[in-house]
PDB file of C-alpha atoms in Angstrom:
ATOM      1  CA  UNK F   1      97.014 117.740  88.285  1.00  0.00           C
ATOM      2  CA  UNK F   2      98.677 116.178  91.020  1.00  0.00           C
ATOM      3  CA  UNK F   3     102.277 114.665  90.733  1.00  0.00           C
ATOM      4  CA  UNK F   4     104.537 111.419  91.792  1.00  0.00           C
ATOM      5  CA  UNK F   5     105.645 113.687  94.685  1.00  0.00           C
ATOM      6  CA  UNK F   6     102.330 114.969  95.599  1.00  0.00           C
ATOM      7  CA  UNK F   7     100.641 111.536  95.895  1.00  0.00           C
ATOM      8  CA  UNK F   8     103.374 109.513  97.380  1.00  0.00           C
ATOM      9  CA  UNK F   9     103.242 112.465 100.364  1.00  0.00           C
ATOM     10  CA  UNK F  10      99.554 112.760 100.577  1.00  0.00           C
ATOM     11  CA  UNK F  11      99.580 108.957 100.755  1.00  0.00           C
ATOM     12  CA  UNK F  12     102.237 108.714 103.430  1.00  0.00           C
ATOM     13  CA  UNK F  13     101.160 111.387 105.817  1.00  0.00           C
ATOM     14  CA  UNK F  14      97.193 109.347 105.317  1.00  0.00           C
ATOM     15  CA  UNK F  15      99.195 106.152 106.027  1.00  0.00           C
ATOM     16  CA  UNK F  16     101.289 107.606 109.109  1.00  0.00           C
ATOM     17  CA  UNK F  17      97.950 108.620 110.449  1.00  0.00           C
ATOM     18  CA  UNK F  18      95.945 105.438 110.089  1.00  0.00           C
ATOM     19  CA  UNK F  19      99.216 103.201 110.980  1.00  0.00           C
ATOM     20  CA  UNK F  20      99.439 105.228 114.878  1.00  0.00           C
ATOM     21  CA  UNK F  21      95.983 104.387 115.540  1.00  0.00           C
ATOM     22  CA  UNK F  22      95.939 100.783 113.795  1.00  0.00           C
ATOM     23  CA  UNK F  23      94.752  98.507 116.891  1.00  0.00           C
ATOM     24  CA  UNK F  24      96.631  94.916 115.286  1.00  0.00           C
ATOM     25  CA  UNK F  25      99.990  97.090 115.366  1.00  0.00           C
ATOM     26  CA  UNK F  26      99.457  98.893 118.172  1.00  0.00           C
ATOM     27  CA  UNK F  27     102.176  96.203 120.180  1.00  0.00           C
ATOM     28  CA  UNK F  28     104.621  97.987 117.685  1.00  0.00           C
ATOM     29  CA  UNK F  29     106.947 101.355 119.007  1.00  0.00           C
ATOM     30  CA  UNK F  30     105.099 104.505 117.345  1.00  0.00           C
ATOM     31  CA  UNK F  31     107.839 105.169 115.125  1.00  0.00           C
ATOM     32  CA  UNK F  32     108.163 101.942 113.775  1.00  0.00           C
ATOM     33  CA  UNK F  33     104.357 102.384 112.934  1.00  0.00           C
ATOM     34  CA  UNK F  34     104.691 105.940 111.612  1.00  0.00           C
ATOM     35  CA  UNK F  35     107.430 104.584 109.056  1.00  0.00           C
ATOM     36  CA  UNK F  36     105.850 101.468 108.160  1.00  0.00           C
ATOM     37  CA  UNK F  37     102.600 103.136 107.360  1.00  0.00           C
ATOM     38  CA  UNK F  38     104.285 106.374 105.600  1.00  0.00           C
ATOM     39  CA  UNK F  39     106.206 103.956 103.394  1.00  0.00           C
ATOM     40  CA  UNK F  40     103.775 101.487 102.389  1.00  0.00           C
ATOM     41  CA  UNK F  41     100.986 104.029 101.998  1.00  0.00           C
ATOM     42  CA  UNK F  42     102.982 106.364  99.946  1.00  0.00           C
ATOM     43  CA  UNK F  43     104.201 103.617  97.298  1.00  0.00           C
ATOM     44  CA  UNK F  44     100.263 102.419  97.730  1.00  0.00           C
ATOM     45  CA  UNK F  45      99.786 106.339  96.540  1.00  0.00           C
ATOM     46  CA  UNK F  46     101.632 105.338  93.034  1.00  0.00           C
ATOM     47  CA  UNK F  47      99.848 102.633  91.883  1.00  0.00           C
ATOM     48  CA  UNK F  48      96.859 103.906  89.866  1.00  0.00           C
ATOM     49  CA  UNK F  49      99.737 105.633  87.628  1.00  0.00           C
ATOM     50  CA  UNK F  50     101.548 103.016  87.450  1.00  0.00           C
ATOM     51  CA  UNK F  51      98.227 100.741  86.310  1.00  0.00           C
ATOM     52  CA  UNK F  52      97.589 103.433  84.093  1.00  0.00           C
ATOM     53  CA  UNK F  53      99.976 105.661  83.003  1.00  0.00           C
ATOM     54  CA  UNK F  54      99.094 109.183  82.553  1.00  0.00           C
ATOM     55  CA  UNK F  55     100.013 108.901  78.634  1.00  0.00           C
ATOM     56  CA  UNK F  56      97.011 111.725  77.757  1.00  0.00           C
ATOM     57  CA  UNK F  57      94.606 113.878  79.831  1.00  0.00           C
ATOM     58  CA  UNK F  58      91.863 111.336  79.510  1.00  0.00           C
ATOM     59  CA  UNK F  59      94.165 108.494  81.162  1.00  0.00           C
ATOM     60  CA  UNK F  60      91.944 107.626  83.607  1.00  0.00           C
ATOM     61  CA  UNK F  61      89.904 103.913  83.303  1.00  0.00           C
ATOM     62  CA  UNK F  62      89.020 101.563  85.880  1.00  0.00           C
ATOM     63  CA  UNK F  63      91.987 102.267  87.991  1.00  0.00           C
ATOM     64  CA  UNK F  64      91.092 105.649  88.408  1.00  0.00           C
ATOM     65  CA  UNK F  65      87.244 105.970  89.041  1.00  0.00           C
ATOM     66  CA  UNK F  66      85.089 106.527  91.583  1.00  0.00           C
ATOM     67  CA  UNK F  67      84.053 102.829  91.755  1.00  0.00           C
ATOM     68  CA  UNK F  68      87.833 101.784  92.494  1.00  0.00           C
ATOM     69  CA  UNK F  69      88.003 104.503  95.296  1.00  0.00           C
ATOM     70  CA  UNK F  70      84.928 103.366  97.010  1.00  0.00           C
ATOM     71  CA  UNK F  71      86.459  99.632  96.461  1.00  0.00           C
ATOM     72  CA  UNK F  72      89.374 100.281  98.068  1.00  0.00           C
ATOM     73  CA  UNK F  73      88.114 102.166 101.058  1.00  0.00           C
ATOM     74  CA  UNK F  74      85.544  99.498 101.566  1.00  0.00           C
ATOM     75  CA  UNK F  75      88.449  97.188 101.584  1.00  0.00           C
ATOM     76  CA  UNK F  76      90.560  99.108 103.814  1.00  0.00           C
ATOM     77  CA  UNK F  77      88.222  99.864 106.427  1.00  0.00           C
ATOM     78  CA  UNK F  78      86.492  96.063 106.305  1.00  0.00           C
ATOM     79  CA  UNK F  79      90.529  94.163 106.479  1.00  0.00           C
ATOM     80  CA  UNK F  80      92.185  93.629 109.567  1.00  0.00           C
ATOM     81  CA  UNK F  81      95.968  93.319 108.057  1.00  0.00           C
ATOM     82  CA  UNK F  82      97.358  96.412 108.818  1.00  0.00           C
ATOM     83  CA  UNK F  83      99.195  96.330 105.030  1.00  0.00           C
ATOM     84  CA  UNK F  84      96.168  95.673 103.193  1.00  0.00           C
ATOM     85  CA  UNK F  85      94.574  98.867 105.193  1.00  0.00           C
ATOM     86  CA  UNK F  86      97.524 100.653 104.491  1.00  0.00           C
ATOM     87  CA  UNK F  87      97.651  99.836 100.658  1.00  0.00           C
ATOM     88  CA  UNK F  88      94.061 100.946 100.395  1.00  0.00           C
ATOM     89  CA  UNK F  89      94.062 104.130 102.006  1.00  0.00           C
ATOM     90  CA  UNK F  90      97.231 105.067 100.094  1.00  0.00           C
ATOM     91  CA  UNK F  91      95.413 104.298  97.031  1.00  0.00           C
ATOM     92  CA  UNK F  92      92.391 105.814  97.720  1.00  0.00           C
ATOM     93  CA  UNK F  93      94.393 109.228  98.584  1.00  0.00           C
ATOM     94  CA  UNK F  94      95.240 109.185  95.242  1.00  0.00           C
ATOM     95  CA  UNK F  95      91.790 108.894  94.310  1.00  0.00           C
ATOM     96  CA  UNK F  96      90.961 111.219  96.433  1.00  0.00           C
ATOM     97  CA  UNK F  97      93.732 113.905  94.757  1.00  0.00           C
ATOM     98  CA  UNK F  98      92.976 113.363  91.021  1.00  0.00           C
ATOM     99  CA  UNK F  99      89.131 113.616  92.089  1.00  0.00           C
ATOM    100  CA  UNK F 100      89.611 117.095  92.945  1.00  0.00           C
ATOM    101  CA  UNK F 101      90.739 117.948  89.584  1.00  0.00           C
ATOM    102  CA  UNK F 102      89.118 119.913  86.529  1.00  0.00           C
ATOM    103  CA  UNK F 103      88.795 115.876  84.845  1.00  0.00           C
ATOM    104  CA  UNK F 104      87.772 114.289  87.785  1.00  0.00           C
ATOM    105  CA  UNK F 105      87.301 110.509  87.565  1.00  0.00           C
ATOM    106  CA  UNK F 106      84.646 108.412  85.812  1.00  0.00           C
ATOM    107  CA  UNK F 107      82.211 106.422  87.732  1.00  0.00           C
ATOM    108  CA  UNK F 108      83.760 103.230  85.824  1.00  0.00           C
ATOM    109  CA  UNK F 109      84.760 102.859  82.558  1.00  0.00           C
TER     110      UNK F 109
END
């Protein structure tokens, strides 16, 4: 089971990547980018724990399923505010992590 430290990095180097090539922030220096999108993707990372706290192994609801990870990729990919992107693809790496675990996520609950 992934961690606070895990997702908040997984989230921040997905973020970093997606904020370098972002075309509305493009105007900005690269580094500015690189921290913007590590920062705000990483925190993005937290959120499903935070919406539901991982209280027992069988935690996971709405906030963690597959329906919220295809929901917030859809909504990353379709927005053209560089934050909302950001906050979706941080959220969906967590997803993404606690997907690849023996409990998985539900479908929707």
């Amino acid at each position: 089971m992934s961690n606070f430290k895990q997702h908040f990095l997984t989230g921040s180097a997905v973020g970093c990547l997606v904020a370098a090539y972002h075309p509305a922030i493009a105007h900005l220096p690269l580094l500015q980018r690189l921290l913007i999108g590590g920062l705000v993707s990483g925190a993005a990372a937290a959120l499903p724990d935070i919406i539901e706290p991982a209280t027992s192994p069988a935690h996971r609801s709405v906030a963690h399923s597959f329906s919220a990870l295809g929901l917030s990729l859809h909504g990353g990919f379709k927005s053209q505010i560089p934050i909302l992107t950001l906050v979706s693809v941080g959220y969906a790496s967590h997803l993404v992590l606690d997907a690849g675990t023996p409990a998985s996520l539900p479908w929707l609950s």
